[in-house]
PDB file of C-alpha atoms in Angstrom:
ATOM      1  CA  MET A   1     -36.789 -15.069  27.004  1.00 65.00           C
ATOM      2  CA  PHE A   2     -37.423 -12.085  24.669  1.00 66.00           C
ATOM      3  CA  SER A   3     -36.216 -12.717  21.003  1.00 68.00           C
ATOM      4  CA  ILE A   4     -35.785 -10.727  17.900  1.00 64.00           C
ATOM      5  CA  ASP A   5     -38.850 -12.134  16.800  1.00 68.00           C
ATOM      6  CA  ASP A   6     -41.146 -10.284  19.269  1.00 71.00           C
ATOM      7  CA  PHE A   7     -40.108  -6.997  17.906  1.00 70.00           C
ATOM      8  CA  ASN A   8     -43.428  -5.995  17.133  1.00 70.00           C
ATOM      9  CA  SER A   9     -44.535  -6.062  20.823  1.00 75.00           C
ATOM     10  CA  ILE A  10     -41.918  -3.616  22.202  1.00 90.00           C
ATOM     11  CA  LEU A  11     -44.494  -0.957  23.088  1.00 93.00           C
ATOM     12  CA  PRO A  12     -47.079  -1.651  25.741  1.00 93.00           C
ATOM     13  CA  ARG A  13     -49.952  -0.095  23.868  1.00 93.00           C
ATOM     14  CA  LYS A  14     -52.791  -0.668  26.195  1.00 94.00           C
ATOM     15  CA  LYS A  15     -50.619   0.706  29.162  1.00 95.00           C
ATOM     16  CA  LEU A  16     -49.834   3.659  27.283  1.00 97.00           C
ATOM     17  CA  ASP A  17     -53.385   4.442  26.309  1.00 97.00           C
ATOM     18  CA  GLU A  18     -54.403   3.652  29.929  1.00 97.00           C
ATOM     19  CA  ILE A  19     -51.755   6.557  30.972  1.00 98.00           C
ATOM     20  CA  ALA A  20     -52.770   9.065  28.054  1.00 98.00           C
ATOM     21  CA  GLU A  21     -56.302   9.184  29.423  1.00 97.00           C
ATOM     22  CA  ASN A  22     -55.845   8.932  33.004  1.00 98.00           C
ATOM     23  CA  GLN A  23     -52.784  10.953  33.802  1.00 98.00           C
ATOM     24  CA  ALA A  24     -52.745  13.706  30.971  1.00 98.00           C
ATOM     25  CA  GLU A  25     -53.870  16.244  33.775  1.00 98.00           C
ATOM     26  CA  ALA A  26     -51.539  15.297  36.040  1.00 98.00           C
ATOM     27  CA  TYR A  27     -48.574  15.341  33.694  1.00 98.00           C
ATOM     28  CA  GLN A  28     -49.570  18.870  32.391  1.00 98.00           C
ATOM     29  CA  SER A  29     -50.095  20.424  36.131  1.00 98.00           C
ATOM     30  CA  ALA A  30     -46.883  18.776  37.558  1.00 98.00           C
ATOM     31  CA  ASP A  31     -44.641  20.946  39.740  1.00 98.00           C
ATOM     32  CA  PRO A  32     -42.019  22.430  38.754  1.00 98.00           C
ATOM     33  CA  PHE A  33     -42.907  22.026  35.247  1.00 98.00           C
ATOM     34  CA  PRO A  34     -44.895  19.309  33.188  1.00 98.00           C
ATOM     35  CA  HIS A  35     -43.409  15.740  33.787  1.00 98.00           C
ATOM     36  CA  ALA A  36     -43.819  12.381  34.748  1.00 98.00           C
ATOM     37  CA  VAL A  37     -42.209   9.044  35.985  1.00 98.00           C
ATOM     38  CA  PHE A  38     -43.548   5.565  34.800  1.00 98.00           C
ATOM     39  CA  ASP A  39     -42.028   2.359  36.136  1.00 98.00           C
ATOM     40  CA  GLY A  40     -42.034  -1.181  34.425  1.00 97.00           C
ATOM     41  CA  LEU A  41     -43.757  -0.051  31.112  1.00 96.00           C
ATOM     42  CA  PHE A  42     -41.353  -2.135  28.758  1.00 96.00           C
ATOM     43  CA  CYS A  43     -40.425  -6.036  28.890  1.00 94.00           C
ATOM     44  CA  PRO A  44     -37.620  -6.464  31.297  1.00 95.00           C
ATOM     45  CA  GLU A  45     -35.830  -9.019  29.086  1.00 95.00           C
ATOM     46  CA  PHE A  46     -36.091  -6.912  26.102  1.00 95.00           C
ATOM     47  CA  LEU A  47     -34.399  -3.770  27.798  1.00 97.00           C
ATOM     48  CA  ARG A  48     -31.528  -6.219  29.252  1.00 96.00           C
ATOM     49  CA  LYS A  49     -30.622  -6.842  25.512  1.00 96.00           C
ATOM     50  CA  VAL A  50     -30.462  -2.944  25.079  1.00 97.00           C
ATOM     51  CA  ALA A  51     -28.441  -2.765  27.924  1.00 97.00           C
ATOM     52  CA  SER A  52     -26.037  -5.305  26.987  1.00 97.00           C
ATOM     53  CA  GLU A  53     -25.563  -3.445  23.624  1.00 97.00           C
ATOM     54  CA  PHE A  54     -23.900  -0.448  25.090  1.00 97.00           C
ATOM     55  CA  PRO A  55     -20.364  -0.314  24.048  1.00 94.00           C
ATOM     56  CA  GLU A  56     -17.414  -0.210  26.739  1.00 94.00           C
ATOM     57  CA  LYS A  57     -16.327   3.182  27.976  1.00 94.00           C
ATOM     58  CA  THR A  58     -13.171   2.966  25.538  1.00 93.00           C
ATOM     59  CA  SER A  59     -15.118   2.755  22.067  1.00 92.00           C
ATOM     60  CA  ASP A  60     -14.621   5.142  19.477  1.00 89.00           C
ATOM     61  CA  CYS A  61     -18.591   5.353  19.462  1.00 90.00           C
ATOM     62  CA  TRP A  62     -18.676   7.523  22.081  1.00 95.00           C
ATOM     63  CA  ARG A  63     -18.450  11.418  22.119  1.00 94.00           C
ATOM     64  CA  GLN A  64     -16.859  12.183  25.329  1.00 95.00           C
ATOM     65  CA  PHE A  65     -17.774  15.321  27.667  1.00 95.00           C
ATOM     66  CA  ASP A  66     -15.625  16.150  30.287  1.00 93.00           C
ATOM     67  CA  ASN A  67     -15.438  19.644  31.807  1.00 92.00           C
ATOM     68  CA  ASN A  68     -16.746  21.270  34.845  1.00 92.00           C
ATOM     69  CA  ARG A  69     -20.449  21.033  33.836  1.00 94.00           C
ATOM     70  CA  GLU A  70     -20.576  17.575  32.518  1.00 95.00           C
ATOM     71  CA  LYS A  71     -18.728  14.376  32.604  1.00 96.00           C
ATOM     72  CA  LYS A  72     -20.659  11.503  30.361  1.00 97.00           C
ATOM     73  CA  LEU A  73     -20.343   9.737  27.170  1.00 97.00           C
ATOM     74  CA  ALA A  74     -23.109  10.166  24.535  1.00 97.00           C
ATOM     75  CA  SER A  75     -23.600   8.052  21.100  1.00 95.00           C
ATOM     76  CA  ILE A  76     -23.539   9.731  17.839  1.00 92.00           C
ATOM     77  CA  GLY A  77     -26.133   9.134  15.753  1.00 90.00           C
ATOM     78  CA  ASP A  78     -27.874   5.737  14.887  1.00 91.00           C
ATOM     79  CA  GLN A  79     -25.054   4.016  13.376  1.00 87.00           C
ATOM     80  CA  GLN A  80     -23.338   2.687  16.509  1.00 86.00           C
ATOM     81  CA  LEU A  81     -26.709   0.947  17.757  1.00 94.00           C
ATOM     82  CA  GLY A  82     -27.198  -2.684  18.087  1.00 95.00           C
ATOM     83  CA  PRO A  83     -30.460  -4.327  16.723  1.00 94.00           C
ATOM     84  CA  TYR A  84     -32.336  -4.128  20.316  1.00 95.00           C
ATOM     85  CA  ALA A  85     -31.218  -0.551  20.630  1.00 96.00           C
ATOM     86  CA  ARG A  86     -32.506   0.420  17.120  1.00 96.00           C
ATOM     87  CA  ALA A  87     -35.730  -1.296  17.784  1.00 95.00           C
ATOM     88  CA  LEU A  88     -36.609   0.152  20.712  1.00 96.00           C
ATOM     89  CA  ILE A  89     -35.852   3.909  19.267  1.00 97.00           C
ATOM     90  CA  ALA A  90     -37.595   2.960  15.905  1.00 96.00           C
ATOM     91  CA  ASN A  91     -40.820   2.074  18.306  1.00 96.00           C
ATOM     92  CA  LEU A  92     -40.608   5.092  20.570  1.00 97.00           C
ATOM     93  CA  ASN A  93     -40.156   7.357  17.308  1.00 97.00           C
ATOM     94  CA  SER A  94     -43.086   5.647  15.947  1.00 97.00           C
ATOM     95  CA  GLY A  95     -46.593   7.174  15.169  1.00 97.00           C
ATOM     96  CA  THR A  96     -47.941   5.015  18.157  1.00 96.00           C
ATOM     97  CA  PHE A  97     -45.608   6.455  20.491  1.00 98.00           C
ATOM     98  CA  VAL A  98     -45.839   9.894  19.183  1.00 98.00           C
ATOM     99  CA  ASP A  99     -49.561   9.710  19.460  1.00 98.00           C
ATOM    100  CA  PHE A 100     -49.403   9.015  23.106  1.00 98.00           C
ATOM    101  CA  LEU A 101     -46.766  11.939  23.405  1.00 98.00           C
ATOM    102  CA  VAL A 102     -49.271  14.160  22.133  1.00 98.00           C
ATOM    103  CA  LYS A 103     -52.484  12.869  24.293  1.00 98.00           C
ATOM    104  CA  LEU A 104     -50.533  13.000  27.592  1.00 98.00           C
ATOM    105  CA  THR A 105     -48.634  16.274  26.961  1.00 98.00           C
ATOM    106  CA  GLY A 106     -51.512  18.199  24.983  1.00 98.00           C
ATOM    107  CA  ILE A 107     -48.763  19.364  22.748  1.00 98.00           C
ATOM    108  CA  GLU A 108     -49.880  18.923  19.187  1.00 97.00           C
ATOM    109  CA  GLY A 109     -48.032  18.055  16.255  1.00 97.00           C
ATOM    110  CA  LEU A 110     -44.896  16.577  17.810  1.00 98.00           C
ATOM    111  CA  ILE A 111     -42.156  15.179  15.527  1.00 98.00           C
ATOM    112  CA  ALA A 112     -39.608  12.363  16.342  1.00 98.00           C
ATOM    113  CA  ASP A 113     -36.009  12.776  15.639  1.00 97.00           C
ATOM    114  CA  PRO A 114     -34.689  10.286  13.378  1.00 96.00           C
ATOM    115  CA  TYR A 115     -31.008  11.858  13.694  1.00 96.00           C
ATOM    116  CA  LEU A 116     -30.732  11.373  17.317  1.00 97.00           C
ATOM    117  CA  GLU A 117     -29.457  14.931  17.854  1.00 95.00           C
ATOM    118  CA  GLY A 118     -28.130  14.631  21.392  1.00 95.00           C
ATOM    119  CA  GLY A 119     -30.066  11.719  22.080  1.00 96.00           C
ATOM    120  CA  GLY A 120     -29.256   7.849  21.665  1.00 97.00           C
ATOM    121  CA  MET A 121     -27.240   6.331  23.907  1.00 98.00           C
ATOM    122  CA  HIS A 122     -26.018   7.954  27.404  1.00 98.00           C
ATOM    123  CA  ARG A 123     -23.304   6.421  29.576  1.00 98.00           C
ATOM    124  CA  ILE A 124     -22.101   7.721  32.749  1.00 98.00           C
ATOM    125  CA  GLU A 125     -19.115   6.686  34.545  1.00 98.00           C
ATOM    126  CA  PRO A 126     -18.206   6.868  38.533  1.00 98.00           C
ATOM    127  CA  GLY A 127     -17.614  10.464  39.375  1.00 97.00           C
ATOM    128  CA  GLY A 128     -19.837  11.798  36.377  1.00 97.00           C
ATOM    129  CA  LYS A 129     -22.499  14.107  36.185  1.00 97.00           C
ATOM    130  CA  LEU A 130     -24.693  16.534  34.456  1.00 97.00           C
ATOM    131  CA  SER A 131     -25.204  20.008  36.302  1.00 97.00           C
ATOM    132  CA  VAL A 132     -28.433  21.617  36.053  1.00 97.00           C
ATOM    133  CA  HIS A 133     -29.225  23.229  32.489  1.00 97.00           C
ATOM    134  CA  VAL A 134     -32.175  23.952  29.848  1.00 97.00           C
ATOM    135  CA  ASP A 135     -31.396  22.053  26.689  1.00 97.00           C
ATOM    136  CA  PHE A 136     -30.897  23.370  23.445  1.00 96.00           C
ATOM    137  CA  ASN A 137     -34.266  24.907  21.993  1.00 97.00           C
ATOM    138  CA  LYS A 138     -33.978  23.937  18.220  1.00 96.00           C
ATOM    139  CA  HIS A 139     -33.102  21.234  15.728  1.00 96.00           C
ATOM    140  CA  ARG A 140     -31.396  23.347  13.320  1.00 90.00           C
ATOM    141  CA  ARG A 141     -31.215  20.246  11.002  1.00 93.00           C
ATOM    142  CA  MET A 142     -34.944  20.177  10.439  1.00 96.00           C
ATOM    143  CA  ASN A 143     -35.586  23.456  11.989  1.00 94.00           C
ATOM    144  CA  LEU A 144     -37.976  22.477  14.748  1.00 97.00           C
ATOM    145  CA  ASP A 145     -38.500  23.587  18.348  1.00 98.00           C
ATOM    146  CA  ARG A 146     -37.866  20.888  21.283  1.00 98.00           C
ATOM    147  CA  ARG A 147     -40.502  20.120  23.218  1.00 98.00           C
ATOM    148  CA  ILE A 148     -40.281  16.746  24.729  1.00 98.00           C
ATOM    149  CA  ASN A 149     -37.540  14.643  26.502  1.00 98.00           C
ATOM    150  CA  VAL A 150     -37.943  10.974  27.313  1.00 98.00           C
ATOM    151  CA  LEU A 151     -35.557   9.025  29.128  1.00 98.00           C
ATOM    152  CA  ILE A 152     -35.381   5.364  29.901  1.00 98.00           C
ATOM    153  CA  TYR A 153     -32.914   4.232  32.464  1.00 98.00           C
ATOM    154  CA  LEU A 154     -31.365   0.438  32.247  1.00 98.00           C
ATOM    155  CA  ASN A 155     -29.541   0.226  35.641  1.00 98.00           C
ATOM    156  CA  GLU A 156     -30.431  -3.017  37.183  1.00 98.00           C
ATOM    157  CA  ASN A 157     -29.846  -3.458  41.255  1.00 97.00           C
ATOM    158  CA  TRP A 158     -29.149   0.379  41.616  1.00 98.00           C
ATOM    159  CA  GLU A 159     -28.991   1.657  44.938  1.00 97.00           C
ATOM    160  CA  GLU A 160     -29.902   4.722  46.460  1.00 97.00           C
ATOM    161  CA  SER A 161     -26.577   5.531  47.493  1.00 97.00           C
ATOM    162  CA  TYR A 162     -25.097   5.227  43.858  1.00 98.00           C
ATOM    163  CA  GLY A 163     -26.469   8.393  43.132  1.00 97.00           C
ATOM    164  CA  GLY A 164     -27.192   9.593  39.303  1.00 97.00           C
ATOM    165  CA  HIS A 165     -30.630  10.896  40.456  1.00 98.00           C
ATOM    166  CA  PHE A 166     -32.452  12.977  37.461  1.00 98.00           C
ATOM    167  CA  GLU A 167     -33.414  16.214  39.491  1.00 98.00           C
ATOM    168  CA  LEU A 168     -36.166  18.804  38.225  1.00 98.00           C
ATOM    169  CA  TRP A 169     -35.277  22.212  39.795  1.00 98.00           C
ATOM    170  CA  ASN A 170     -37.563  25.237  40.350  1.00 98.00           C
ATOM    171  CA  ARG A 171     -37.180  28.545  38.290  1.00 96.00           C
ATOM    172  CA  ASP A 172     -34.711  29.763  40.133  1.00 95.00           C
ATOM    173  CA  VAL A 173     -32.635  26.957  40.626  1.00 96.00           C
ATOM    174  CA  THR A 174     -32.377  27.289  44.363  1.00 97.00           C
ATOM    175  CA  HIS A 175     -33.355  23.809  45.229  1.00 97.00           C
ATOM    176  CA  PRO A 176     -34.543  20.658  43.580  1.00 97.00           C
ATOM    177  CA  VAL A 177     -38.407  19.867  43.584  1.00 98.00           C
ATOM    178  CA  VAL A 178     -38.199  16.567  42.117  1.00 98.00           C
ATOM    179  CA  LYS A 179     -35.371  13.590  42.463  1.00 98.00           C
ATOM    180  CA  VAL A 180     -35.946  10.314  40.353  1.00 98.00           C
ATOM    181  CA  LEU A 181     -33.613   7.619  40.878  1.00 98.00           C
ATOM    182  CA  PRO A 182     -32.377   6.086  37.398  1.00 98.00           C
ATOM    183  CA  VAL A 183     -33.625   2.572  38.254  1.00 98.00           C
ATOM    184  CA  PHE A 184     -34.065  -0.237  35.597  1.00 98.00           C
ATOM    185  CA  ASN A 185     -37.334   0.059  33.242  1.00 98.00           C
ATOM    186  CA  ARG A 186     -38.185   3.477  34.746  1.00 98.00           C
ATOM    187  CA  MET A 187     -39.268   6.302  32.150  1.00 98.00           C
ATOM    188  CA  ALA A 188     -39.020   9.742  32.977  1.00 98.00           C
ATOM    189  CA  MET A 189     -40.336  12.298  30.570  1.00 98.00           C
ATOM    190  CA  PHE A 190     -40.736  16.196  30.573  1.00 98.00           C
ATOM    191  CA  SER A 191     -41.854  19.442  28.696  1.00 98.00           C
ATOM    192  CA  THR A 192     -38.669  21.326  27.515  1.00 98.00           C
ATOM    193  CA  THR A 193     -39.040  25.134  27.985  1.00 97.00           C
ATOM    194  CA  GLU A 194     -36.839  28.053  29.003  1.00 97.00           C
ATOM    195  CA  ILE A 195     -37.516  27.034  32.566  1.00 97.00           C
ATOM    196  CA  SER A 196     -37.208  23.411  32.478  1.00 98.00           C
ATOM    197  CA  TRP A 197     -34.327  23.454  34.621  1.00 98.00           C
ATOM    198  CA  HIS A 198     -33.017  19.553  35.474  1.00 98.00           C
ATOM    199  CA  GLY A 199     -29.792  17.388  35.335  1.00 97.00           C
ATOM    200  CA  HIS A 200     -28.134  14.885  37.728  1.00 96.00           C
ATOM    201  CA  PRO A 201     -25.649  17.690  39.076  1.00 96.00           C
ATOM    202  CA  THR A 202     -24.152  15.532  42.091  1.00 96.00           C
ATOM    203  CA  PRO A 203     -21.103  13.274  41.100  1.00 96.00           C
ATOM    204  CA  MET A 204     -22.016   9.735  40.997  1.00 97.00           C
ATOM    205  CA  SER A 205     -20.626   7.600  43.799  1.00 96.00           C
ATOM    206  CA  CYS A 206     -21.324   4.231  42.408  1.00 97.00           C
ATOM    207  CA  PRO A 207     -18.862   1.324  42.679  1.00 97.00           C
ATOM    208  CA  PRO A 208     -16.014   1.555  40.216  1.00 96.00           C
ATOM    209  CA  ASP A 209     -17.497  -1.716  38.020  1.00 96.00           C
ATOM    210  CA  ARG A 210     -20.808   0.143  37.695  1.00 98.00           C
ATOM    211  CA  ASN A 211     -22.129   2.587  35.182  1.00 98.00           C
ATOM    212  CA  ARG A 212     -25.432   4.677  34.848  1.00 98.00           C
ATOM    213  CA  ARG A 213     -27.068   3.601  31.265  1.00 98.00           C
ATOM    214  CA  SER A 214     -29.869   5.316  29.477  1.00 98.00           C
ATOM    215  CA  ILE A 215     -31.786   6.008  26.502  1.00 98.00           C
ATOM    216  CA  ALA A 216     -32.911   9.417  25.557  1.00 98.00           C
ATOM    217  CA  LEU A 217     -35.113  10.647  22.824  1.00 98.00           C
ATOM    218  CA  TYR A 218     -36.335  14.035  22.073  1.00 98.00           C
ATOM    219  CA  TYR A 219     -39.424  15.245  20.225  1.00 98.00           C
ATOM    220  CA  TYR A 220     -40.179  18.498  18.533  1.00 98.00           C
ATOM    221  CA  SER A 221     -42.931  20.563  16.883  1.00 98.00           C
ATOM    222  CA  ALA A 222     -42.939  23.225  13.781  1.00 97.00           C
ATOM    223  CA  GLY A 223     -43.513  26.059  15.927  1.00 96.00           C
ATOM    224  CA  ARG A 224     -44.898  26.683  19.238  1.00 96.00           C
ATOM    225  CA  ASP A 225     -47.763  28.749  20.966  1.00 93.00           C
ATOM    226  CA  ASP A 226     -46.586  28.202  24.798  1.00 95.00           C
ATOM    227  CA  GLY A 227     -45.011  31.602  25.492  1.00 94.00           C
ATOM    228  CA  TYR A 228     -41.516  30.728  24.347  1.00 95.00           C
ATOM    229  CA  GLU A 229     -42.341  30.799  20.350  1.00 94.00           C
ATOM    230  CA  ASN A 230     -40.089  34.401  20.346  1.00 93.00           C
ATOM    231  CA  THR A 231     -37.242  32.712  22.269  1.00 94.00           C
ATOM    232  CA  GLU A 232     -33.861  33.131  20.843  1.00 93.00           C
ATOM    233  CA  GLU A 233     -32.050  29.973  19.487  1.00 94.00           C
ATOM    234  CA  HIS A 234     -29.340  28.909  21.887  1.00 95.00           C
ATOM    235  CA  SER A 235     -27.304  25.910  22.853  1.00 94.00           C
ATOM    236  CA  THR A 236     -27.517  23.989  26.052  1.00 95.00           C
ATOM    237  CA  ILE A 237     -27.571  26.555  28.957  1.00 95.00           C
ATOM    238  CA  PHE A 238     -25.797  25.427  32.501  1.00 95.00           C
ATOM    239  CA  LYS A 239     -26.790  27.355  35.449  1.00 95.00           C
ATOM    240  CA  GLU A 240     -25.003  27.319  38.775  1.00 93.00           C
ATOM    241  CA  ARG A 241     -26.646  25.605  41.803  1.00 93.00           C
ATOM    242  CA  PRO A 242     -26.082  27.955  45.296  1.00 92.00           C
ATOM    243  CA  GLY A 243     -22.293  27.746  46.094  1.00 88.00           C
ATOM    244  CA  GLU A 244     -21.387  26.122  42.967  1.00 89.00           C
ATOM    245  CA  SER A 245     -18.863  27.129  40.482  1.00 84.00           C
ATOM    246  CA  LEU A 246     -19.203  25.780  36.835  1.00 84.00           C
ATOM    247  CA  PHE A 247     -17.356  28.565  34.991  1.00 76.00           C
ATOM    248  CA  GLY A 248     -14.079  29.404  36.717  1.00 63.00           C
ATOM    249  CA  ASP A 249     -13.999  33.590  36.612  1.00 43.00           C
ATOM    250  CA  LEU A 250     -16.475  33.834  33.959  1.00 50.00           C
ATOM    251  CA  PRO A 251     -20.388  34.699  35.003  1.00 49.00           C
ATOM    252  CA  SER A 252     -22.389  32.113  33.318  1.00 51.00           C
ATOM    253  CA  ALA A 253     -24.710  35.054  32.089  1.00 51.00           C
ATOM    254  CA  PHE A 254     -21.326  36.319  29.953  1.00 55.00           C
ATOM    255  CA  ALA A 255     -20.252  32.966  28.961  1.00 57.00           C
ATOM    256  CA  GLU A 256     -23.601  32.475  27.402  1.00 58.00           C
ATOM    257  CA  LYS A 257     -23.304  35.704  25.603  1.00 57.00           C
ATOM    258  CA  LEU A 258     -19.877  34.973  24.307  1.00 61.00           C
ATOM    259  CA  LYS A 259     -21.183  31.652  22.834  1.00 63.00           C
ATOM    260  CA  ARG A 260     -24.277  33.448  21.121  1.00 60.00           C
ATOM    261  CA  THR A 261     -22.003  36.033  19.810  1.00 62.00           C
ATOM    262  CA  ALA A 262     -19.676  33.518  18.449  1.00 64.00           C
ATOM    263  CA  ARG A 263     -22.619  31.333  16.946  1.00 60.00           C
ATOM    264  CA  GLN A 264     -23.439  34.627  14.842  1.00 60.00           C
ATOM    265  CA  ILE A 265     -19.985  35.337  13.633  1.00 68.00           C
ATOM    266  CA  ILE A 266     -18.593  31.859  12.703  1.00 69.00           C
ATOM    267  CA  PRO A 267     -20.128  29.940  10.113  1.00 70.00           C
ATOM    268  CA  ARG A 268     -22.384  27.135  10.732  1.00 62.00           C
ATOM    269  CA  PRO A 269     -20.214  24.126   9.213  1.00 66.00           C
ATOM    270  CA  LEU A 270     -17.149  25.311  11.087  1.00 71.00           C
ATOM    271  CA  VAL A 271     -19.001  25.548  14.739  1.00 62.00           C
ATOM    272  CA  VAL A 272     -20.077  21.667  13.860  1.00 62.00           C
ATOM    273  CA  LEU A 273     -16.365  20.843  13.695  1.00 67.00           C
ATOM    274  CA  ILE A 274     -15.419  23.057  16.510  1.00 67.00           C
ATOM    275  CA  LYS A 275     -18.148  20.990  18.289  1.00 60.00           C
ATOM    276  CA  ARG A 276     -17.042  17.723  17.511  1.00 61.00           C
ATOM    277  CA  ALA A 277     -13.171  18.516  18.311  1.00 63.00           C
ATOM    278  CA  MET A 278     -14.097  19.863  21.584  1.00 60.00           C
ATOM    279  CA  GLY A 279     -16.628  16.886  22.525  1.00 54.00           C
ATOM    280  CA  LYS A 280     -19.788  19.043  22.752  1.00 50.00           C
ATOM    281  CA  GLN A 281     -23.374  19.024  21.300  1.00 49.00           C
TER     282      GLN A 281
END
């Protein structure tokens, strides 16, 4: 059994060193953009403890997203985390893990996010989804550029028919290039840019007593030199798949333009209050 006394053994350092040494080239050259998927990295007993700490869907600790683009629950900050989730996240935000990310991705100067902006616990109920998108590109509180996403899945006995696949799409969002089933003890990670289109856009068809659980961590840098350094700051940008309608009568480009205009006019503190009221990041 895994106990709280074993917290200093959470990170599989030997495995991480081997991955960084042997798979950096594969990660950085992956199609459709740099990414990797690793299975069995963490102690199963420990991850079961993390999964058991997820609050029920009715808990007031969740921020709820419920619209045409996303139907999910996400934790807010770190105050609602249990001891095992807190220990996992602390280790994934540690210098040891960040050094691993630097070696694997080739991105120097990575910085962990202690505020868990958009990260932490994610829970998706039956019928939930997250449409294809690119993520917000700036951490406003720390004035940093978003560079890496790390996702750890906590779903035991998750069948293919349940769906909830994490998908990586091509640049034009005409088809998915990679589909990843969110099974227990699987870690998926990728580099975030203006073309890193991803999501799980098909509504889940898991049984009513099941839900999709994951831990999400994001990493940043103070500036970037990958060709996107002059990109305008933006929030999450969703894009419609072929034959899909996410924005009603508003074309997606026009909807994004409206959001950008609003951000320029409305004071930042008021924007934060509005987002919280609407259940948005």
